[in-house]
Backbone as a ProteinNet text record, in pm:
[ID]
protein_1_A
[PRIMARY]
VKKAGIPLITAVAGTSPHSLFDIQVNDYVAGAQTTMYLLSKMSYRGEILTARFEQNVASRIRGKILDVILSENQAVKVLGSHSMARTASWRDDVRNGMQALILQNKGKFQGAWASWDGQAWVIDDILRAQGMKKGDVVMVSVDGGQESYRRIKDPESLFTATVAIPFETIGEKAVEAMDQIVVKKTPKDKVVNGPYMWVDAVLVDGSNVDQFITK
[TERTIARY]
4374.6	4293	4314.9	4424.3	4412.6	4282.3	4234.3	4199.5	4032.9	4007.3	3953.4	3895.9	3942.1	3930.1	3881.8	3977.3	3990	4109.3	4102.1	4158.2	4284.6	4481.3	4555.8	4654.2	4643.2	4731.7	4827.8	4977.6	5058.5	5173.1	5202.4	5320.1	5457.8	5537.8	5650.1	5720.2	5697.3	5663.4	5693.1	5725.9	5787.6	5663.2	5660.3	5510.4	5518.7	5382.8	5375.7	5282.7	5265	5164.9	5024.6	4993.1	4853.1	4821	4864.1	4867.7	4809.7	4765.6	4754.6	4900.6	4978.2	5098.6	5134.4	5223.9	5290.5	5307.3	5292.9	5330.7	5442.4	5531.9	5672.9	5732.1	5848.8	5950.8	5989.5	6105.8	6200.7	6349.4	6399.9	6533.8	6635.4	6629.7	6736.8	6697.5	6641.7	6579.8	6640.1	6628.4	6631.4	6793.8	6835.1	6996.1	6999.5	7028.2	7065.4	7052.4	6913.6	6882	6996.6	7010.2	7083.6	7223.6	7298.6	7368.4	7474.5	7351.6	7412.4	7398.8	7324	7307.1	7408.1	7497.8	7610.4	7752.5	7716.9	7788.7	7792.7	7709.8	7656	7717.5	7701.4	7729.9	7869.7	7946.8	8080.9	8173.1	8112	8141.2	8206.5	8172.5	8180.8	8341	8381.4	8532.1	8536.9	8611.5	8667.5	8670	8641.6	8647.9	8544.2	8479.2	8361.7	8388.7	8279.8	8318.5	8106	8146.4	7984.1	7923.5	7815.7	7754.5	7614.9	7685	7643.7	7503.8	7438	7350.8	7289.1	7389.2	7403.5	7256.5	7248.7	7127.5	6939.3	6987.2	6877.4	6815	6736.5	6769.7	6716.1	6652.2	6648.3	6778.4	6822.4	6975.5	7082.2	7066.1	7171.7	7199.3	7068.7	7036.8	7061.1	7049.1	7103.7	7234	7313.8	7491.3	7553.9	7427.2	7508.4	7492.9	7448.5	7385.7	7508.5	7545.6	7641.5	7750.8	7742.5	7918.9	7912.9	7824.3	7763.1	7853.6	7777.5	7815.1	7949.8	8013.8	8140.8	8234.9	8183.6	8276.9	8254.4	8202.9	8196.7	8236.9	8233.9	8267.8	8462	8507.2	8649.4	8760.1	8661.2	8789.1	8674.7	8547.6	8538.3	8585.8	8642.9	8689	8626.6	8621.8	8515.9	8675.5	8706.8	8783.4	8801.2	8639.4	8607.7	8516.4	8428.7	8318.8	8271.7	8134.1	8145.7	7983.6	7976.9	7863.8	7799	7668.9	7592.6	7563.4	7609.1	7566.6	7446.1	7462.7	7353	7214	7081.5	6991.8	6906.5	6992.9	6888.3	6966.7	7103.7	7191.8	7227.7	7122.6	7268.1	7287.7	7223.1	7292.6	7447.3	7450.8	7618.5	7666.7	7615.9	7670.6	7816.5	7659.7	7691	7839.3	7767.3	7823.1	8022.5	8007	8160.5	8183.5	8194.2	8218.1	8260.4	8170.7	8180.7	8265.4	8245.9	8381.2	8507.3	8543	8663.1	8704	8594.5	8632.4	8660.6	8570.5	8554.8	8720.3	8763.4	8848	9061.8	8991.4	9103.9	9180.6	9043.9	8994.2	8972.9	8986	8972.5	9043.5	8926.8	8984.1	8999.9	8979.2	9045.2	8930.2	8830.9	8678.7	8590.3	8500	8409.2	8222.9	8234.4	8142.7	8066.4	7929.8	7921.3	7794	7794.7	7699.5	7648.4	7511	7453	7345.2	7319.7	7173.4	7071	7047.7	6924.4	6956.2	6855.8	6800.4	6917.9	6855.2	6926.5	7058.7	7089.6	7296	7328.4	7263.5	7288	7274	7214.7	7167.9	7279.4	7302.6	7379.2	7550.2	7602.6	7725.7	7696.4	7589.8	7567.4	7593.8	7596.6	7568.2	7730.9	7827.5	7967.9	8039	7994.1	8061.4	8058.6	7966.9	7890.4	8034.3	8040.1	8095.1	8256.7	8311.2	8453	8375.4	8302	8354.9	8349.8	8237.7	8229	8069	8135.7	7992	7890.6	7837	7733.5	7816.6	7826.8	7851.4	8016.4	8117.5	8175.7	8173	8099.2	8084.2	7900.5	7920.3	7794.4	7739.2	7593.1	7564.3	7390.2	7369.5	7310.8	7225.5	7136	7061.1	6918	6873.1	6728.3	6635.9	6516.4	6410.5	6289.5	6321.6	6238.9	6191.2	6141.4	6097.5	6116.2	6021.3	6045.9	6213.3	6257.7	6341	6465.2	6458.7	6564.8	6517.4	6431.9	6349.4	6447.5	6424.4	6461.6	6614	6710.5	6764.8	6842.4	6754.6	6816.4	6817.9	6715.8	6676.1	6771.7	6828.2	6897	7042.7	7103.1	7155.4	7275.1	7278.2	7387.9	7488.6	7340	7342	7459.7	7501.7	7583.3	7491.2	7384.8	7221.9	7201.4	7251.9	7220.7	7080.7	7101.6	6951.6	6949.2	6777.5	6706.1	6684	6640.9	6501	6433.9	6317.4	6219.1	6110.5	6077.3	5926.9	5834.8	5754.4	5617.1	5536.1	5503.4	5467.4	5284.5	5246.6	5132.8	5075.7	5212.6	5139.8	5073.4	5170.5	5138.9	5006.4	4965.1	4876.2	4749.7	4808.9	4649.9	4613.7	4755.1	4768.8	4663	4682.5	4727.6	4482.5	4458.5	4318.8	4284.8	4293	4229.6	4233.4	4397.3	4407.2	4253.3	4245.4	4133.5	3993.3	3940.5	3820.6	3830.3	3922.3	3919.8	3892.8	3929	3978.8	3798.5	3819.8	3739.7	3613.1	3560.9	3441	3355.2	3484.7	3472.1	3487.4	3572.8	3527.7	3624.3	3716.2	3857.7	3912.4	3946.6	4041.2	4190.5	4273.9	4363.3	4474.7	4547.1	4573.9	4540.3	4419.9	4416.7	4442.1	4521.9	4511.2	4717.2	4750.3	4886.4	4927.9	5066.8	5147.3	5181.9	5227.3	5306.1	5289.2	5383.9	5345.5	5352.6	5412.7	5427.8	5319.4	5329.5	5276.3	5387.7	5458.6	5585.3	5570.9	5617.2	5594.1	5710.5	5668.1	5798.6	5872.8	6034.5	6050.2	6088.7	6109.9	6132.9	6202.2	6379.4	6467.2	6412.6	6447	6431	6537.4	6642.2	6675.3	6654.2	6726.5	6759	6629.2	6640.3	6564.5	6416.8	6376.9	6210.6	6171.1	6269.8	6281.3	6132.3	6106.7	5981.3	5843.1	5830.2	5743.2	5707.6	5775.2	5762.3	5775.3	5838.8	5807.6	5712.2	5572.4	5475.1	5491.1	5440.2	5450.3	5355.5
-665.2	-721.2	-891.9	-962.9	-1065	-1062.2	-1022.8	-950.4	-980.2	-897.3	-931.6	-975.9	-1073.1	-1144.1	-1116.8	-1046.9	-982.8	-1045.7	-1055.2	-1169	-1056.4	-1029.9	-951.4	-1010.9	-934.3	-1022.1	-929.6	-926.7	-848.3	-838.2	-724.5	-714.8	-670.2	-757.6	-782.9	-718.8	-740	-636.1	-797.9	-916.2	-1001.7	-1058	-1152.6	-1239.2	-1179.9	-1213.9	-1223.9	-1376.4	-1359.1	-1466.8	-1432.1	-1284.2	-1263.7	-1258.6	-1301.7	-1178.2	-1342.5	-1389.8	-1459.9	-1524.8	-1424.7	-1483.9	-1346.9	-1373.2	-1234.7	-1255.7	-1162.5	-1164.7	-1128.2	-1203.7	-1111.9	-1194.7	-1143.6	-1225	-1352.8	-1427.6	-1508.7	-1460.6	-1373.8	-1273.3	-1363.3	-1532.6	-1601.1	-1620.5	-1614.3	-1640.9	-1483.9	-1370.9	-1285.8	-1242.9	-1298.3	-1283.4	-1361.7	-1491.2	-1576.8	-1546	-1490.9	-1411.4	-1320	-1201.8	-1074.1	-1142.4	-1203.6	-1254.4	-1310.2	-1404	-1555.3	-1383.3	-1316.9	-1260.3	-1178.5	-1135	-1072.2	-1104.2	-1234.7	-1318.7	-1349.5	-1406.4	-1458	-1356.8	-1216.1	-1105.9	-1095.7	-1126.4	-1099.2	-1251	-1336.9	-1474	-1521.6	-1515.4	-1564.8	-1560.9	-1410.7	-1411.1	-1254.5	-1213.4	-1061.1	-1043.9	-919.4	-809.2	-762	-743.7	-675.4	-625.1	-453.7	-367.8	-477.4	-448.4	-507.2	-274.3	-341.1	-207.1	-345.3	-322.8	-410.7	-353.1	-388.2	-302.5	-420.8	-481.8	-546.4	-607.1	-430.1	-409.5	-456.7	-413.5	-463.2	-634.7	-718.3	-870.7	-923.6	-818.8	-846.8	-834.1	-688.3	-691.8	-776.5	-825.1	-911.4	-1077.2	-1126.8	-1246.6	-1220.1	-1177.5	-1105.4	-1147.6	-1052.8	-1081.9	-1190.2	-1230.1	-1414.2	-1463.3	-1489.2	-1579.7	-1535.5	-1366.5	-1330.4	-1449.9	-1425	-1469.7	-1674.8	-1707.1	-1821.6	-1908.2	-1796.2	-1806.4	-1781.3	-1738.7	-1689.9	-1706.5	-1866.6	-1905.6	-2040.4	-2080.4	-2225.3	-2097.7	-1988.5	-1904.6	-1792	-1906.5	-1816.7	-1738.2	-1774.9	-1663.1	-1515.7	-1501.7	-1348.8	-1343.3	-1231.7	-1162.7	-1045.3	-1028.1	-883	-819	-750.2	-618.8	-545.7	-444.8	-377.1	-439.5	-338.7	-358.3	-256.8	-224.2	-104.9	-147.4	-134	-215.5	-104.1	-24.8	93.8	46	188.6	209.6	303.8	442.2	517.3	530.4	520.7	503.2	679.2	725.8	900.2	884.5	919.4	991.6	911.5	781	668.5	732.9	823.1	884.3	888.3	1016.2	1021	896.6	808.1	692.9	647.8	573.8	483.1	537.2	730.9	811.3	800.1	829.9	826.8	732.7	645	493.5	405.9	446.1	352.9	459.9	586.5	631.7	643.6	619.2	572.5	464.7	313.5	257.4	249.2	339.6	342.1	373.1	517.6	551.4	446.5	403.9	329.5	200.5	126.6	55	70.3	199.2	268.2	196.4	102.2	33.3	-103.9	-108.5	-280	-343.1	-321.1	-378.1	-410.9	-509.5	-517.1	-487.2	-533.3	-537	-525.7	-446.1	-367.6	-451.4	-481.1	-562.9	-446.6	-467.6	-367.5	-436.1	-435.5	-518.5	-441.1	-303.8	-238	-135.5	-82.1	-9.4	120.4	150.7	297.3	306.1	226.6	197.4	206.4	122.2	171.2	307.9	342.6	467.5	586.7	579.3	681.4	593.8	462.5	458.9	441.7	476.5	511.3	623.7	716.2	837	899.8	788.6	878.6	734.3	699.1	574.3	714.3	744.3	853.7	981.8	1020.9	1128.3	1146.5	964.2	957.6	912.1	942.9	975.3	772.8	734.4	620.1	601.8	481.1	457.2	332.7	301.8	159.8	180.7	3.7	-80.7	-130.7	-34.3	-63.8	-109.6	-85.8	-234.3	-275.2	-380.4	-464.8	-392.4	-360.5	-286.4	-384.7	-446.6	-509.9	-496.1	-503.9	-525.2	-547.3	-530.8	-570.6	-502.2	-422.1	-416.8	-365.4	-290.7	-243.2	-95	-41.8	87.9	180.6	273.7	342.5	439.3	481.5	555.1	408	323	169.8	163.7	168.8	129.5	183.5	390.7	473.3	465.8	441.1	452.2	318.4	189.2	53.3	125.2	185	258.7	340.8	400.8	570.5	505.2	508.8	521.5	550.4	665.8	680.8	636.8	588.9	515.5	368	324.5	179.4	83.5	132.6	56.8	-118.8	-190.3	-304.4	-377.1	-378.1	-476.3	-448.4	-488.9	-528.2	-648.2	-722.5	-798.6	-733	-701.8	-648	-690.2	-621.3	-722	-641	-723.8	-695.1	-654.7	-516	-463.9	-467.5	-442.3	-496	-591	-672.9	-818.1	-910.5	-875.2	-851.8	-829.9	-661	-627.3	-664	-736.2	-814.2	-979	-1014.6	-1145.1	-1127.9	-1036.3	-990.1	-957.4	-896.5	-890.4	-1046.4	-1071.2	-1205	-1344.3	-1366.9	-1421.5	-1416.2	-1234.5	-1204.6	-1265.4	-1207	-1236.1	-1380.8	-1497.1	-1683.9	-1680	-1619.6	-1651.1	-1605.3	-1460.6	-1409.3	-1428	-1388.6	-1370.6	-1501.8	-1641.3	-1749.9	-1842.9	-1801.8	-1944.2	-2063.6	-1992.7	-2087.2	-2152.9	-2266	-2260.6	-2190.9	-2138.8	-2097.7	-2164	-2258.3	-2417.4	-2437.4	-2354.9	-2444.3	-2343.8	-2247.2	-2099.3	-2051	-2080	-2065.3	-2193.7	-2252.1	-2313.5	-2259.7	-2249.7	-2195.4	-2029.2	-1940.8	-1761.9	-1732.5	-1795.3	-1670.5	-1736.8	-1645.6	-1634.8	-1667.3	-1676.2	-1608.3	-1606.9	-1506.3	-1402.9	-1446.6	-1417.4	-1382.9	-1306.7	-1274.2	-1130.7	-1188.3	-1077.9	-1050.6	-991	-1028.1	-944.2	-861	-775.1	-639.6	-596.1	-618	-519.3	-466.8	-497.1	-372.4	-436	-579.3	-673.4	-673.9	-623.3	-604.9	-486.8	-384.5	-230.6	-225.1	-205.3	-97	-145	-316.3	-335.6	-294.4	-214.2	-170.8	-37.7	46.7	149.8	231.6	293.7	359.7	469.8	527.1	638.2	763.8
-586.7	-736	-716.3	-629.6	-601.9	-556.4	-378.6	-275.6	-364.4	-460.7	-504.7	-639.8	-654.8	-690.8	-872.1	-881.7	-1038.4	-1126.9	-1223.5	-1266.9	-1386.9	-1328.5	-1363.9	-1487.9	-1590	-1696.2	-1729.2	-1677.4	-1715.5	-1834.4	-1947.3	-2026.3	-2014.3	-2028.5	-2041.1	-1850.4	-1763.4	-1632.6	-1525.6	-1584.2	-1514.5	-1401	-1344	-1277.4	-1159.3	-1109.4	-950.6	-889.5	-772.3	-732.5	-773.9	-735.2	-749.1	-908.4	-1026	-1141.9	-1198.7	-1305.9	-1401.7	-1465.5	-1577.8	-1652.8	-1659	-1767.3	-1811.4	-1956	-2060.7	-2201	-2249	-2293.7	-2348	-2422.9	-2459.2	-2546.2	-2495.3	-2552.4	-2467.1	-2523.1	-2383.8	-2415.2	-2473	-2400.1	-2490.1	-2594.5	-2700.1	-2752.4	-2852.9	-2805.4	-2882.8	-2837.8	-2744.2	-2758.7	-2867.1	-2869.9	-3026.5	-3120.7	-3120.9	-3316.6	-3305.4	-3212.4	-3289.9	-3247.7	-3130.9	-3191.1	-3314.5	-3343.4	-3490	-3567.1	-3589.7	-3722.3	-3678.7	-3632.8	-3626.1	-3647.9	-3616.2	-3659	-3793.1	-3872.2	-4006	-4019.3	-4065.8	-4135	-4147.9	-4009.1	-3960.9	-4019.7	-4110.5	-4177.5	-4002.2	-3898.1	-3801.4	-3773	-3795.6	-3756.7	-3752.4	-3683.8	-3673.6	-3480.8	-3497.3	-3365.7	-3320.3	-3173.3	-3189.5	-3056.3	-3004.6	-2951.8	-2894.5	-2714.2	-2717.9	-2543.9	-2580	-2491.7	-2397.4	-2287.3	-2195.1	-2124.1	-1995.3	-1949.4	-1803.9	-1672.4	-1545.5	-1531.4	-1497.6	-1434.2	-1468.6	-1589.4	-1601.6	-1681	-1609.9	-1617.1	-1783.9	-1788.4	-1977.3	-2051.3	-2092.2	-2107.2	-2058.6	-1919	-1913.1	-1974	-1981.8	-2072	-2113.6	-2259.5	-2397.6	-2347.7	-2242.4	-2252.5	-2224.9	-2112.5	-2168.6	-2253.4	-2343.3	-2465.4	-2543.3	-2511.7	-2627.5	-2566	-2456.7	-2414	-2424.6	-2396.3	-2450.1	-2586.2	-2685.5	-2847.7	-2841.6	-2824.7	-2790.6	-2820.2	-2723	-2623.9	-2768.6	-2830.1	-2948.4	-3085.9	-3033.6	-3191.9	-3180.7	-3117.1	-3075.2	-3178.7	-3307.2	-3461.5	-3428.2	-3302	-3287.8	-3131.7	-3142.5	-3064	-2995.9	-2839.2	-2752.6	-2766.3	-2843.9	-2853.2	-2663.7	-2680.1	-2600.4	-2458	-2389.5	-2340.5	-2289.9	-2273.2	-2197.6	-2122.4	-1955	-1861.5	-1858.1	-1935.9	-1915.9	-1720.9	-1636.2	-1527.3	-1448.4	-1479.2	-1464.9	-1607.8	-1511.9	-1605.6	-1603.8	-1564.9	-1529.6	-1671.7	-1664.4	-1777.8	-1860.1	-1971.9	-1932.4	-2129.2	-2131.3	-2349.3	-2268.7	-2174	-2146.9	-2137.1	-2075	-1962.8	-2078	-2161.4	-2306	-2352.7	-2450.6	-2521.8	-2450.2	-2307.9	-2215.6	-2231.1	-2244.4	-2226.9	-2395.9	-2417.6	-2606.9	-2632.7	-2669.5	-2696.2	-2716.2	-2595.4	-2534.3	-2584.2	-2620.6	-2690.9	-2807.8	-2861.9	-3039.5	-3064	-3005.6	-3018.9	-3051	-2887.8	-2881.4	-2954.1	-3088.8	-3116.6	-3271.1	-3279.6	-3447.6	-3550.4	-3645.9	-3729.9	-3727.8	-3597.4	-3545.3	-3478.5	-3533	-3451.1	-3620.9	-3644.2	-3800.4	-3769.3	-3568.5	-3540.3	-3407	-3361.8	-3253.8	-3187.4	-3071	-3028.6	-2897.2	-2943	-2808	-2707.2	-2613.6	-2541.6	-2587.7	-2619.8	-2624.7	-2791.7	-2773.5	-2878.4	-2820.6	-2743.9	-2738	-2726.4	-2681	-2656.2	-2800.9	-2940.9	-3046.7	-3155.7	-3083.4	-3133.6	-3077.9	-2970.5	-2903.1	-2982.9	-3007	-3089.7	-3244.9	-3277.8	-3440.4	-3439.5	-3375.8	-3375.9	-3328.6	-3276	-3233.7	-3393.7	-3385	-3509.8	-3651.3	-3647.4	-3796.2	-3819.8	-3676.8	-3602.7	-3649	-3634.3	-3678.3	-3785.5	-3913.5	-4025.8	-4160.7	-4063.5	-4072.8	-4154.3	-4255.4	-4314.9	-4310.3	-4398.7	-4347.2	-4420.2	-4375.2	-4419.3	-4375.4	-4299.8	-4211.7	-4111.2	-4038.9	-3924.1	-3878.9	-3809.4	-3824.8	-3666.4	-3686.8	-3551.5	-3539.4	-3395.5	-3377.1	-3298	-3222.7	-3140.6	-3039.9	-2994.5	-2914.8	-2854.8	-2873.1	-2945.1	-2988.5	-3061.8	-3209.2	-3214.9	-3244	-3213.7	-3331.7	-3345.5	-3531.1	-3530.8	-3433.9	-3369.9	-3523.1	-3474.7	-3486	-3632.3	-3684	-3749.8	-3909.3	-3876.1	-3963.8	-3926.8	-3847.9	-3892.6	-3940.2	-3934.5	-4011.2	-4186.2	-4206.2	-4307.6	-4365.7	-4270.6	-4365	-4408.2	-4501	-4564.4	-4511.2	-4394.9	-4371.1	-4225.1	-4175.7	-4101	-4046.5	-3930.3	-3957.8	-3797.5	-3764.9	-3773.3	-3818.3	-3832	-3884.6	-3901.7	-3755.1	-3750	-3593.9	-3560.3	-3427.6	-3434.1	-3285.8	-3266.3	-3228.7	-3278.9	-3245.8	-3135.5	-2999.8	-2942.9	-3034.7	-3013.2	-3160.8	-3016.8	-2938.3	-2798.1	-2859.2	-3036.3	-3041	-3018.7	-3102.9	-3092.9	-2942.7	-2812.7	-2686.9	-2656.5	-2663.5	-2639.3	-2702.2	-2780.8	-2841.7	-2801.5	-2697.5	-2701.4	-2578.1	-2459.7	-2404.5	-2358.8	-2469.4	-2463.2	-2494.2	-2620.6	-2673.8	-2542.7	-2376	-2330.6	-2234.8	-2185.4	-2095	-2120.8	-2277.7	-2341.3	-2299.4	-2354.5	-2344	-2172.8	-2064.1	-1943	-1864	-1898.6	-1796.6	-1875.6	-2031.1	-2051.8	-2049.3	-2182.2	-2194.2	-2133.5	-1953.7	-1857.4	-1904.2	-1987.9	-2055.4	-1936.7	-1843.8	-1704.1	-1811.9	-1684.3	-1761.8	-1806.5	-1733.2	-1830.5	-1947	-1953.9	-2121.5	-2232.8	-2142	-2223	-2294.8	-2134.2	-2146.4	-1994.7	-2065.1	-1970.7	-1832.6	-1695.3	-1614.6	-1602.8	-1630.4	-1554.7	-1622.2	-1782.5	-1937.9	-2001.1	-2117.1	-2268.9	-2316.1	-2406.4	-2498.7	-2641.5	-2743.9	-2875.9	-2889.8	-2988	-3093.1	-3113.4	-3123	-3192	-3307	-3397.7	-3508.9	-3508.5	-3640.7	-3675.8	-3752.2	-3771.6	-3928.6	-3885.7	-4088.6	-4142.4	-4214.8	-4302.1	-4450.7	-4530.4	-4500.7	-4619.3	-4577.8	-4450.2	-4484.2	-4330.5	-4315.1	-4229.5	-4287	-4406.8	-4475.7	-4405.2	-4407.2	-4384.1	-4179.9	-4130.4	-3959.5	-3955.3	-4098.1	-4077.1	-4103.4	-4001.9	-4021.9	-4076	-4211.8	-4311.5	-4170.2
[MASK]
+++++++++++++++++++++++++++++++++++++++++++++++++++++++++++++++++++++++++++++++++++++++++++++++++++++++++++++++++++++++++++++++++++++++++++++++++++++++++++++++++++++++++++++++++++++++++++++++++++++++++++++++++++++++

């Protein structure tokens, strides 16, 4: 497309010298949102378990922000952490790693932090199988989507909140930007500064989840 002179805008895909820019949320901000929500619900005191994914840049960034925030809030301790390795069988990977941590630390932790929502679903199922009820543990993550919203709404689920990536908004921004640059001939630098166009992620919990569930 670069050789043909075709403008390329990507969505949550990273940048390239052959594209105009990428549209995505700022994972440094999303990581701060989800972690600060967790700490506030715990009154900045207690123990947590974490599920990480170091092979994905967005998940890794969120984990680094978690570490920075915890370094300044030392009344919150990480009792155990599992880093997901296998992606093809990720559910089994998360289930095996987190189930061991949950059993080892049963009754000792008040929070659970997951780097992305799929991990939180697995943790939620494990906690429920252990007989835990909503409110026993605060669990947060990042991504969004109907499965996450359903769990947040479910009175039996321990999934507390997610920082949702607004994929529909990203799609709208891409169309708007293409119209401005290609049709209206607006210079790219007037539409976006640099290789990224940022959109705001939205924290979804029990107070606003009904706005996001599709009937």
